[in-house]
Each structure stands twice: as C-alpha cells, then as structure tokens.
C-alpha cells in the first residue's frame, strides 16, 4: 500500500510538529483537544449533502462503546444530522458490515469506529476483504483508496492499546483519536516505519530476542538509511524489529472513550447531567473490569467530579412557575437549568465478597 510522505513534518495531535525525520510518513494521531475537528467535519459534510446519510457509526458492545455512541448520537440528533449505527461484536462482523453497508454506499463521508479498530491494521484488513469481493469482478478490482468514496474518512476512538503502527501512518483517510498519553516506542516505530518496510529483509527470520528492552539507536530518516551498507541496514532493521516486538508484547487500556467524547461535549458547550452520567458510566466500566490503572482512574474521576459540582451547584438553579388549577395558587419551584436530572458525587467502599 502506498504511503504518503510529507517532507520533514510529522502530524501529532492533529497538528504538524516540525523536527521529525525528513521523509517520515505523517501520523494521524489526534489528541483530546482535537476531537472537535471530527465533529466539525461531520457537520460540514452533512451540510454539503443534507438529504444524504453521510455518517456511519460502528460501535462495539462494550459498555464504554455503547455510552460513547449514545453521547455522539445525541449530538447528531441535536444538529439534525442523519446517521446510521451498526453494532460490531467482533472483527469478523466488522468485515461483514464493510462488505454490506460501506463498500457500495458512495454517500458516506465519515465512518466512526467506537471501541474497535485501533489494535488491528484496519486498512489492510478491509482492503483484503475488498480484494476477496472483487476477485472475479468483471470490471476488475476496485481501489480501496476510493472505497466507498475518495473523500470518505475513517475515525477511530478506541481505548484498546497498543495502537497498530499502520493505523498511525496510512494517511489522512484514517485518523486515530487518543488520550495524549506519550508512548516513545510508538513514536520511534512511526518515524522508522520505512525501515520495517525495507523489501530486502521481509523474508528474513527474526533474530532471537534480547533480554530486557531493545538498545536505543539513533533514528534514521530514509535518506540516511539508504546510505548505510547492507550489513548496517540489516542491523538497523533487526533493531527496529525488536522494538516492534517489544511494543506489541503487552496490552493495556487508555482513557475511556466516553471521557474523550465528553471533551467534545464540553467544547460544544452542550454539557448536561445526562451527558456527564454517560461519561461516568464509561469510566466506571473500566474500573469495575480492572481495565485502567487506579491512578489514571482517580485523575479522570476528579475531572468528572468537578463537572458534577459545576452542573449541580445550588447557584445553577432557576425557578419555574407552577400553577395549581384546583386552588388557583401559583408557586415558584427551583429547577436545574441544565436538565431535570441531578447528580451527586458520593464515595463507596469497594469490598471483595
């Protein structure tokens, strides 16, 4: 698959960062503050084709994915943006949805994957599915880059880690929304992906893994790497391959997708107790199933507690006149301006039974 090269600039967190290796492929990793870019593009595409369904949401059946989907669909409904939602139970089901609901839908402009897609080479998997579909196609195989439409973009909001390196470097059609947590191994693999793709070493067997972390070496851009001797290139290739093995050796979870989606709600100034409750459910799901380190949970929980205090403060109440038809008496009743729902932060003991 062709890789896009954009000089010496590397896109991280939705912005170009100068100083990366010349010729390195740009990474499409968007941070929390850039989630609003996703929604802005959704609104622009919908405005361009108001009668068409331009948004498809693919959501896993995890609680975090379900509540994140509920938050996003509420925003879309408020803006009257037509959209479709498809549940994804596993990656086999994702392939079926791609075949049945995506390939031939040329009106789609934004495909949002919630709690799925991050840990696999998404375009390689879907491209392989398309190749199987078109194996005996009369007009020849279709180009994946133009399926379902050249302007269609895929967005991944998924807390599963590690993120597949290929997802971070396959161009602007695929964008990964993440929680800003730094990962030096991912950065190194992204900047040296040209070494992993060296055709001269693709058929070689991996060397035995060394004990401990791989030795850090100077990162080489494509031009510097091409000037090395064959033996030096082989040594550099195996060093990066060991780093790749190290990166994929463990799995973990990033911040809950619902927490990142609540950032979008905040940026759009549409906070409410209902949205806040959904974000809390997504975060609590990680805690209950032990999918998050406790100190990370505490940090995110404190942020949500501040939101609870802000939205449910006594000063945020307003009065509403209620008229009793029988007695003819009118009284003022306090009502929360955000919603009729109220939240309260309480502490509970976690006791093992």
mmCIF file of C-alpha atoms in Angstrom:
data_model
loop_
_atom_site.group_PDB
_atom_site.id
_atom_site.type_symbol
_atom_site.label_atom_id
_atom_site.label_comp_id
_atom_site.label_asym_id
_atom_site.label_seq_id
_atom_site.Cartn_x
_atom_site.Cartn_y
_atom_site.Cartn_z
ATOM 1 C CA UNK A 1 0.000 0.000 0.000
ATOM 2 C CA UNK A 2 1.363 3.361 -0.989
ATOM 3 C CA UNK A 3 2.499 5.579 1.902
ATOM 4 C CA UNK A 4 2.205 9.358 1.892
ATOM 5 C CA UNK A 5 5.387 11.336 2.571
ATOM 6 C CA UNK A 6 5.169 14.988 3.538
ATOM 7 C CA UNK A 7 8.742 16.271 3.902
ATOM 8 C CA UNK A 8 10.156 16.660 7.371
ATOM 9 C CA UNK A 9 6.922 17.384 9.224
ATOM 10 C CA UNK A 10 5.137 14.889 11.458
ATOM 11 C CA UNK A 11 1.473 15.318 12.338
ATOM 12 C CA UNK A 12 0.828 14.585 16.009
ATOM 13 C CA UNK A 13 -2.298 15.541 17.903
ATOM 14 C CA UNK A 14 -3.889 16.926 14.732
ATOM 15 C CA UNK A 15 -1.111 19.488 14.127
ATOM 16 C CA UNK A 16 2.171 19.458 12.238
ATOM 17 C CA UNK A 17 5.177 19.058 14.522
ATOM 18 C CA UNK A 18 8.465 20.189 12.989
ATOM 19 C CA UNK A 19 11.723 18.371 13.556
ATOM 20 C CA UNK A 20 10.749 14.825 12.627
ATOM 21 C CA UNK A 21 12.873 12.795 10.273
ATOM 22 C CA UNK A 22 12.782 14.032 6.681
ATOM 23 C CA UNK A 23 10.616 11.756 4.557
ATOM 24 C CA UNK A 24 8.858 10.188 7.548
ATOM 25 C CA UNK A 25 5.226 9.348 6.977
ATOM 26 C CA UNK A 26 2.840 11.727 8.773
ATOM 27 C CA UNK A 27 0.931 10.245 11.684
ATOM 28 C CA UNK A 28 -2.746 10.962 12.071
ATOM 29 C CA UNK A 29 -2.973 10.889 15.865
ATOM 30 C CA UNK A 30 -5.421 13.393 17.294
ATOM 31 C CA UNK A 31 -5.437 14.403 20.962
ATOM 32 C CA UNK A 32 -8.299 15.339 23.252
ATOM 33 C CA UNK A 33 -8.302 18.972 22.210
ATOM 34 C CA UNK A 34 -8.675 17.938 18.567
ATOM 35 C CA UNK A 35 -11.768 15.727 18.907
ATOM 36 C CA UNK A 36 -13.863 18.720 17.874
ATOM 37 C CA UNK A 37 -12.267 18.505 14.417
ATOM 38 C CA UNK A 38 -14.069 15.207 13.905
ATOM 39 C CA UNK A 39 -17.434 16.748 14.676
ATOM 40 C CA UNK A 40 -16.752 19.850 12.628
ATOM 41 C CA UNK A 41 -16.043 17.717 9.573
ATOM 42 C CA UNK A 42 -19.193 15.695 10.214
ATOM 43 C CA UNK A 43 -21.246 18.889 10.250
ATOM 44 C CA UNK A 44 -19.600 20.236 7.100
ATOM 45 C CA UNK A 45 -20.159 17.012 5.162
ATOM 46 C CA UNK A 46 -23.771 16.832 6.298
ATOM 47 C CA UNK A 47 -24.381 20.455 5.305
ATOM 48 C CA UNK A 48 -22.995 19.725 1.836
ATOM 49 C CA UNK A 49 -25.454 16.817 1.395
ATOM 50 C CA UNK A 50 -28.325 17.449 3.842
ATOM 51 C CA UNK A 51 -30.587 14.762 2.369
ATOM 52 C CA UNK A 52 -27.932 12.024 2.478
ATOM 53 C CA UNK A 53 -26.767 9.823 5.341
ATOM 54 C CA UNK A 54 -23.092 10.746 5.439
ATOM 55 C CA UNK A 55 -22.241 9.336 8.888
ATOM 56 C CA UNK A 56 -21.908 5.668 9.845
ATOM 57 C CA UNK A 57 -21.093 4.741 13.446
ATOM 58 C CA UNK A 58 -19.627 1.306 14.138
ATOM 59 C CA UNK A 59 -19.758 0.537 17.848
ATOM 60 C CA UNK A 60 -18.547 -2.429 19.858
ATOM 61 C CA UNK A 61 -20.763 -3.971 22.506
ATOM 62 C CA UNK A 62 -18.597 -2.878 25.443
ATOM 63 C CA UNK A 63 -20.295 -0.560 27.904
ATOM 64 C CA UNK A 64 -17.765 2.183 27.167
ATOM 65 C CA UNK A 65 -18.513 1.931 23.456
ATOM 66 C CA UNK A 66 -22.286 1.947 23.963
ATOM 67 C CA UNK A 67 -22.335 5.075 26.155
ATOM 68 C CA UNK A 68 -19.884 6.840 23.835
ATOM 69 C CA UNK A 69 -22.220 6.060 20.953
ATOM 70 C CA UNK A 70 -25.162 7.416 22.963
ATOM 71 C CA UNK A 71 -23.317 10.704 23.529
ATOM 72 C CA UNK A 72 -22.348 11.077 19.868
ATOM 73 C CA UNK A 73 -25.820 10.253 18.563
ATOM 74 C CA UNK A 74 -27.368 12.780 20.961
ATOM 75 C CA UNK A 75 -25.130 15.464 19.461
ATOM 76 C CA UNK A 76 -26.036 14.392 15.936
ATOM 77 C CA UNK A 77 -29.744 14.428 16.748
ATOM 78 C CA UNK A 78 -29.481 17.907 18.226
ATOM 79 C CA UNK A 79 -27.905 19.116 14.977
ATOM 80 C CA UNK A 80 -30.366 17.107 12.862
ATOM 81 C CA UNK A 81 -27.577 15.194 11.125
ATOM 82 C CA UNK A 82 -28.743 11.911 9.532
ATOM 83 C CA UNK A 83 -26.656 8.931 10.623
ATOM 84 C CA UNK A 84 -26.656 5.166 10.922
ATOM 85 C CA UNK A 85 -25.404 2.937 13.744
ATOM 86 C CA UNK A 86 -24.146 -0.618 13.365
ATOM 87 C CA UNK A 87 -23.157 -2.875 16.305
ATOM 88 C CA UNK A 88 -19.822 -4.706 15.998
ATOM 89 C CA UNK A 89 -19.415 -7.870 18.073
ATOM 90 C CA UNK A 90 -16.006 -8.849 16.625
ATOM 91 C CA UNK A 91 -13.721 -8.120 13.698
ATOM 92 C CA UNK A 92 -15.435 -10.723 11.568
ATOM 93 C CA UNK A 93 -18.641 -8.726 11.970
ATOM 94 C CA UNK A 94 -16.715 -5.567 11.068
ATOM 95 C CA UNK A 95 -15.723 -7.168 7.774
ATOM 96 C CA UNK A 96 -19.347 -8.086 7.082
ATOM 97 C CA UNK A 97 -20.524 -4.534 7.764
ATOM 98 C CA UNK A 98 -17.802 -3.225 5.452
ATOM 99 C CA UNK A 99 -18.994 -5.549 2.699
ATOM 100 C CA UNK A 100 -22.729 -4.983 3.152
ATOM 101 C CA UNK A 101 -23.023 -1.373 4.341
ATOM 102 C CA UNK A 102 -19.892 0.523 3.316
ATOM 103 C CA UNK A 103 -18.409 -0.611 0.018
ATOM 104 C CA UNK A 104 -21.327 0.449 -2.203
ATOM 105 C CA UNK A 105 -22.510 3.463 -0.185
ATOM 106 C CA UNK A 106 -20.910 6.368 -2.053
ATOM 107 C CA UNK A 107 -22.752 8.921 0.127
ATOM 108 C CA UNK A 108 -20.703 8.094 3.220
ATOM 109 C CA UNK A 109 -18.135 10.712 4.201
ATOM 110 C CA UNK A 110 -17.369 9.848 7.842
ATOM 111 C CA UNK A 111 -17.133 6.372 9.375
ATOM 112 C CA UNK A 112 -16.622 6.456 13.147
ATOM 113 C CA UNK A 113 -15.369 3.321 14.920
ATOM 114 C CA UNK A 114 -16.066 3.309 18.664
ATOM 115 C CA UNK A 115 -14.124 0.882 20.872
ATOM 116 C CA UNK A 116 -12.871 -1.100 17.883
ATOM 117 C CA UNK A 117 -10.299 -0.783 15.132
ATOM 118 C CA UNK A 118 -7.232 0.539 16.974
ATOM 119 C CA UNK A 119 -5.261 -2.660 17.535
ATOM 120 C CA UNK A 120 -5.518 -4.072 14.002
ATOM 121 C CA UNK A 121 -4.169 -2.804 10.691
ATOM 122 C CA UNK A 122 -7.621 -1.568 9.721
ATOM 123 C CA UNK A 123 -6.986 -0.672 6.086
ATOM 124 C CA UNK A 124 -5.062 -3.883 5.441
ATOM 125 C CA UNK A 125 -7.943 -5.918 6.864
ATOM 126 C CA UNK A 126 -10.647 -4.045 4.953
ATOM 127 C CA UNK A 127 -8.540 -3.866 1.807
ATOM 128 C CA UNK A 128 -8.098 -7.627 1.927
ATOM 129 C CA UNK A 129 -11.849 -8.039 2.278
ATOM 130 C CA UNK A 130 -12.399 -5.825 -0.765
ATOM 131 C CA UNK A 131 -9.869 -7.844 -2.776
ATOM 132 C CA UNK A 132 -11.738 -11.055 -1.929
ATOM 133 C CA UNK A 133 -15.018 -9.474 -3.013
ATOM 134 C CA UNK A 134 -13.556 -8.289 -6.333
ATOM 135 C CA UNK A 135 -11.554 -11.422 -7.133
ATOM 136 C CA UNK A 136 -13.902 -12.301 -10.001
ATOM 137 C CA UNK A 137 -15.359 -8.848 -10.648
ATOM 138 C CA UNK A 138 -15.941 -8.215 -14.340
ATOM 139 C CA UNK A 139 -14.604 -4.680 -14.312
ATOM 140 C CA UNK A 140 -11.554 -5.619 -12.272
ATOM 141 C CA UNK A 141 -10.846 -4.962 -8.598
ATOM 142 C CA UNK A 142 -11.833 -1.628 -7.115
ATOM 143 C CA UNK A 143 -9.323 0.674 -5.464
ATOM 144 C CA UNK A 144 -9.590 0.715 -1.685
ATOM 145 C CA UNK A 145 -8.482 4.364 -1.661
ATOM 146 C CA UNK A 146 -11.706 5.228 -3.487
ATOM 147 C CA UNK A 147 -13.998 2.967 -1.450
ATOM 148 C CA UNK A 148 -16.685 3.893 -0.666
ATOM 149 C CA UNK A 149 -15.690 7.401 -1.812
ATOM 150 C CA UNK A 150 -12.322 9.176 -2.115
ATOM 151 C CA UNK A 151 -13.443 11.813 0.404
ATOM 152 C CA UNK A 152 -14.672 9.313 2.992
ATOM 153 C CA UNK A 153 -12.663 9.378 6.194
ATOM 154 C CA UNK A 154 -12.371 6.762 8.932
ATOM 155 C CA UNK A 155 -12.134 7.869 12.580
ATOM 156 C CA UNK A 156 -11.085 5.533 15.395
ATOM 157 C CA UNK A 157 -11.992 6.286 19.016
ATOM 158 C CA UNK A 158 -10.852 3.193 20.879
ATOM 159 C CA UNK A 159 -9.182 2.764 24.285
ATOM 160 C CA UNK A 160 -7.628 -0.607 23.367
ATOM 161 C CA UNK A 161 -3.838 -0.497 23.177
ATOM 162 C CA UNK A 162 -1.365 -0.828 21.573
ATOM 163 C CA UNK A 163 -2.447 1.144 18.528
ATOM 164 C CA UNK A 164 -1.367 -0.579 15.317
ATOM 165 C CA UNK A 165 1.518 1.413 13.856
ATOM 166 C CA UNK A 166 -0.031 1.106 10.397
ATOM 167 C CA UNK A 167 -3.132 2.964 11.578
ATOM 168 C CA UNK A 168 -0.986 5.931 12.555
ATOM 169 C CA UNK A 169 0.821 6.215 9.238
ATOM 170 C CA UNK A 170 -1.565 5.327 6.423
ATOM 171 C CA UNK A 171 -2.558 8.890 5.531
ATOM 172 C CA UNK A 172 -5.342 11.357 6.173
ATOM 173 C CA UNK A 173 -8.164 8.906 5.393
ATOM 174 C CA UNK A 174 -7.630 7.223 8.779
ATOM 175 C CA UNK A 175 -7.441 9.293 11.968
ATOM 176 C CA UNK A 176 -6.906 7.895 15.453
ATOM 177 C CA UNK A 177 -8.279 9.856 18.410
ATOM 178 C CA UNK A 178 -6.194 9.202 21.512
ATOM 179 C CA UNK A 179 -5.768 10.426 25.081
ATOM 180 C CA UNK A 180 -2.450 12.305 24.675
ATOM 181 C CA UNK A 181 -0.562 9.687 26.707
ATOM 182 C CA UNK A 182 3.032 9.658 25.353
ATOM 183 C CA UNK A 183 4.498 6.423 24.019
ATOM 184 C CA UNK A 184 8.143 6.537 22.978
ATOM 185 C CA UNK A 185 8.014 3.115 21.327
ATOM 186 C CA UNK A 186 5.136 4.153 19.055
ATOM 187 C CA UNK A 187 6.894 7.408 18.154
ATOM 188 C CA UNK A 188 10.079 5.531 17.260
ATOM 189 C CA UNK A 189 8.255 2.944 15.153
ATOM 190 C CA UNK A 190 6.302 5.613 13.288
ATOM 191 C CA UNK A 191 9.438 7.571 12.428
ATOM 192 C CA UNK A 192 11.257 4.405 11.309
ATOM 193 C CA UNK A 193 8.467 2.590 9.534
ATOM 194 C CA UNK A 194 10.429 2.832 6.274
ATOM 195 C CA UNK A 195 12.996 0.505 7.853
ATOM 196 C CA UNK A 196 10.375 -2.100 8.751
ATOM 197 C CA UNK A 197 9.084 -1.931 5.170
ATOM 198 C CA UNK A 198 12.517 -2.498 3.616
ATOM 199 C CA UNK A 199 11.846 -5.170 0.939
ATOM 200 C CA UNK A 200 15.389 -6.572 1.260
ATOM 201 C CA UNK A 201 14.624 -8.017 4.705
ATOM 202 C CA UNK A 202 10.963 -9.010 4.513
ATOM 203 C CA UNK A 203 11.745 -12.718 4.040
ATOM 204 C CA UNK A 204 14.325 -12.968 6.817
ATOM 205 C CA UNK A 205 13.519 -14.745 10.043
ATOM 206 C CA UNK A 206 13.557 -12.661 13.180
ATOM 207 C CA UNK A 207 16.661 -12.793 15.330
ATOM 208 C CA UNK A 208 16.383 -14.155 18.850
ATOM 209 C CA UNK A 209 15.003 -11.536 21.200
ATOM 210 C CA UNK A 210 17.478 -9.918 23.563
ATOM 211 C CA UNK A 211 16.854 -9.778 27.279
ATOM 212 C CA UNK A 212 15.314 -6.524 28.507
ATOM 213 C CA UNK A 213 14.382 -3.545 26.378
ATOM 214 C CA UNK A 214 15.988 -3.166 22.931
ATOM 215 C CA UNK A 215 19.001 -0.878 22.812
ATOM 216 C CA UNK A 216 18.034 2.603 21.700
ATOM 217 C CA UNK A 217 19.701 3.627 18.452
ATOM 218 C CA UNK A 218 19.837 6.853 16.515
ATOM 219 C CA UNK A 219 16.703 7.211 14.423
ATOM 220 C CA UNK A 220 17.470 7.303 10.725
ATOM 221 C CA UNK A 221 15.426 9.055 8.062
ATOM 222 C CA UNK A 222 15.007 7.305 4.670
ATOM 223 C CA UNK A 223 17.921 9.110 3.015
ATOM 224 C CA UNK A 224 20.361 8.320 5.848
ATOM 225 C CA UNK A 225 19.176 4.727 5.999
ATOM 226 C CA UNK A 226 19.654 4.267 2.237
ATOM 227 C CA UNK A 227 23.309 5.321 2.523
ATOM 228 C CA UNK A 228 24.170 2.553 5.004
ATOM 229 C CA UNK A 229 25.994 -0.577 3.986
ATOM 230 C CA UNK A 230 23.902 -3.773 3.615
ATOM 231 C CA UNK A 231 25.222 -5.115 6.937
ATOM 232 C CA UNK A 232 24.436 -1.846 8.752
ATOM 233 C CA UNK A 233 20.963 -1.748 7.244
ATOM 234 C CA UNK A 234 20.362 -5.326 8.367
ATOM 235 C CA UNK A 235 21.499 -4.460 11.894
ATOM 236 C CA UNK A 236 19.240 -1.391 11.963
ATOM 237 C CA UNK A 237 16.312 -3.408 10.592
ATOM 238 C CA UNK A 238 16.586 -6.089 13.274
ATOM 239 C CA UNK A 239 16.951 -3.438 15.996
ATOM 240 C CA UNK A 240 13.699 -1.779 14.901
ATOM 241 C CA UNK A 241 12.044 -5.191 14.580
ATOM 242 C CA UNK A 242 12.968 -5.987 18.195
ATOM 243 C CA UNK A 243 11.455 -2.665 19.217
ATOM 244 C CA UNK A 244 8.299 -3.621 17.337
ATOM 245 C CA UNK A 245 8.133 -6.948 19.196
ATOM 246 C CA UNK A 246 8.576 -5.077 22.478
ATOM 247 C CA UNK A 247 5.784 -2.631 21.592
ATOM 248 C CA UNK A 248 3.264 -5.354 20.772
ATOM 249 C CA UNK A 249 4.282 -7.622 23.679
ATOM 250 C CA UNK A 250 1.700 -6.226 26.107
ATOM 251 C CA UNK A 251 -1.799 -4.823 26.003
ATOM 252 C CA UNK A 252 -3.398 -2.090 28.062
ATOM 253 C CA UNK A 253 -6.191 0.477 28.057
ATOM 254 C CA UNK A 254 -6.044 4.190 27.504
ATOM 255 C CA UNK A 255 -8.575 6.706 28.818
ATOM 256 C CA UNK A 256 -12.192 5.690 28.374
ATOM 257 C CA UNK A 257 -13.675 6.680 25.024
ATOM 258 C CA UNK A 258 -16.643 8.192 26.855
ATOM 259 C CA UNK A 259 -14.293 10.591 28.664
ATOM 260 C CA UNK A 260 -12.838 11.780 25.359
ATOM 261 C CA UNK A 261 -16.319 12.155 23.898
ATOM 262 C CA UNK A 262 -17.325 14.263 26.901
ATOM 263 C CA UNK A 263 -14.458 16.589 25.967
ATOM 264 C CA UNK A 264 -16.248 17.148 22.665
ATOM 265 C CA UNK A 265 -19.499 17.822 24.541
ATOM 266 C CA UNK A 266 -17.665 20.405 26.636
ATOM 267 C CA UNK A 267 -16.077 22.049 23.603
ATOM 268 C CA UNK A 268 -19.520 22.368 22.015
ATOM 269 C CA UNK A 269 -20.921 23.855 25.240
ATOM 270 C CA UNK A 270 -23.580 21.154 25.477
ATOM 271 C CA UNK A 271 -22.803 19.786 28.902
ATOM 272 C CA UNK A 272 -25.665 18.280 30.833
ATOM 273 C CA UNK A 273 -26.131 15.805 33.637
ATOM 274 C CA UNK A 274 -27.250 13.202 31.119
ATOM 275 C CA UNK A 275 -24.021 13.518 29.112
ATOM 276 C CA UNK A 276 -21.963 13.614 32.290
ATOM 277 C CA UNK A 277 -23.639 10.462 33.565
ATOM 278 C CA UNK A 278 -22.782 8.620 30.352
ATOM 279 C CA UNK A 279 -19.138 9.668 30.671
ATOM 280 C CA UNK A 280 -19.088 8.446 34.266
ATOM 281 C CA UNK A 281 -20.513 5.078 33.212
ATOM 282 C CA UNK A 282 -17.767 4.646 30.609
ATOM 283 C CA UNK A 283 -15.054 5.438 33.142
ATOM 284 C CA UNK A 284 -16.623 3.245 35.837
ATOM 285 C CA UNK A 285 -16.799 0.346 33.384
ATOM 286 C CA UNK A 286 -13.024 0.465 33.112
ATOM 287 C CA UNK A 287 -12.631 0.460 36.900
ATOM 288 C CA UNK A 288 -15.088 -2.349 37.568
ATOM 289 C CA UNK A 289 -13.460 -4.621 34.987
ATOM 290 C CA UNK A 290 -9.947 -3.597 36.068
ATOM 291 C CA UNK A 291 -9.075 -2.165 32.659
ATOM 292 C CA UNK A 292 -7.452 1.002 33.956
ATOM 293 C CA UNK A 293 -4.628 1.760 36.353
ATOM 294 C CA UNK A 294 -6.035 3.180 39.570
ATOM 295 C CA UNK A 295 -4.086 6.459 39.458
ATOM 296 C CA UNK A 296 -5.412 7.105 35.949
ATOM 297 C CA UNK A 297 -8.943 6.400 37.130
ATOM 298 C CA UNK A 298 -8.537 8.806 40.040
ATOM 299 C CA UNK A 299 -7.318 11.570 37.715
ATOM 300 C CA UNK A 300 -10.251 11.181 35.310
ATOM 301 C CA UNK A 301 -12.755 10.756 38.157
ATOM 302 C CA UNK A 302 -11.612 14.009 39.729
ATOM 303 C CA UNK A 303 -12.233 15.820 36.463
ATOM 304 C CA UNK A 304 -15.766 14.419 36.307
ATOM 305 C CA UNK A 305 -16.378 15.282 39.975
ATOM 306 C CA UNK A 306 -15.588 18.904 39.184
ATOM 307 C CA UNK A 307 -18.160 18.739 36.403
ATOM 308 C CA UNK A 308 -20.717 17.268 38.815
ATOM 309 C CA UNK A 309 -20.131 20.128 41.239
ATOM 310 C CA UNK A 310 -20.372 22.692 38.449
ATOM 311 C CA UNK A 311 -23.589 21.383 36.922
ATOM 312 C CA UNK A 312 -25.347 20.683 40.213
ATOM 313 C CA UNK A 313 -24.353 23.683 42.276
ATOM 314 C CA UNK A 314 -27.216 25.374 44.097
ATOM 315 C CA UNK A 315 -26.364 28.615 42.319
ATOM 316 C CA UNK A 316 -27.147 26.974 38.978
ATOM 317 C CA UNK A 317 -30.832 26.646 39.784
ATOM 318 C CA UNK A 318 -33.621 28.736 38.381
ATOM 319 C CA UNK A 319 -37.284 28.953 39.320
ATOM 320 C CA UNK A 320 -40.287 27.895 37.310
ATOM 321 C CA UNK A 321 -43.876 28.947 37.986
ATOM 322 C CA UNK A 322 -46.250 26.069 38.638
ATOM 323 C CA UNK A 323 -49.970 26.833 38.697
ATOM 324 C CA UNK A 324 -52.370 24.684 40.712
ATOM 325 C CA UNK A 325 -55.697 24.662 38.820
ATOM 326 C CA UNK A 326 -57.694 23.480 41.837
ATOM 327 C CA UNK A 327 -56.546 26.083 44.338
ATOM 328 C CA UNK A 328 -55.612 28.776 41.865
ATOM 329 C CA UNK A 329 -52.276 29.236 43.645
ATOM 330 C CA UNK A 330 -49.046 29.814 41.684
ATOM 331 C CA UNK A 331 -45.731 28.834 43.315
ATOM 332 C CA UNK A 332 -42.104 29.106 42.219
ATOM 333 C CA UNK A 333 -40.295 25.760 42.005
ATOM 334 C CA UNK A 334 -36.499 25.538 41.753
ATOM 335 C CA UNK A 335 -35.365 23.769 38.617
ATOM 336 C CA UNK A 336 -31.869 22.949 37.358
ATOM 337 C CA UNK A 337 -31.121 24.843 34.171
ATOM 338 C CA UNK A 338 -29.133 22.006 32.579
ATOM 339 C CA UNK A 339 -31.744 19.275 32.915
ATOM 340 C CA UNK A 340 -34.270 17.842 35.332
ATOM 341 C CA UNK A 341 -31.692 15.194 36.244
ATOM 342 C CA UNK A 342 -29.354 15.843 39.183
ATOM 343 C CA UNK A 343 -26.098 14.120 40.073
ATOM 344 C CA UNK A 344 -24.265 13.883 43.364
ATOM 345 C CA UNK A 345 -20.721 12.712 43.973
ATOM 346 C CA UNK A 346 -20.536 10.088 46.739
ATOM 347 C CA UNK A 347 -17.858 7.702 47.969
ATOM 348 C CA UNK A 348 -18.467 3.968 48.063
ATOM 349 C CA UNK A 349 -16.350 1.236 49.592
ATOM 350 C CA UNK A 350 -15.074 -1.447 47.235
ATOM 351 C CA UNK A 351 -15.487 -4.608 49.309
ATOM 352 C CA UNK A 352 -14.487 -8.003 47.944
ATOM 353 C CA UNK A 353 -17.080 -10.675 48.583
#
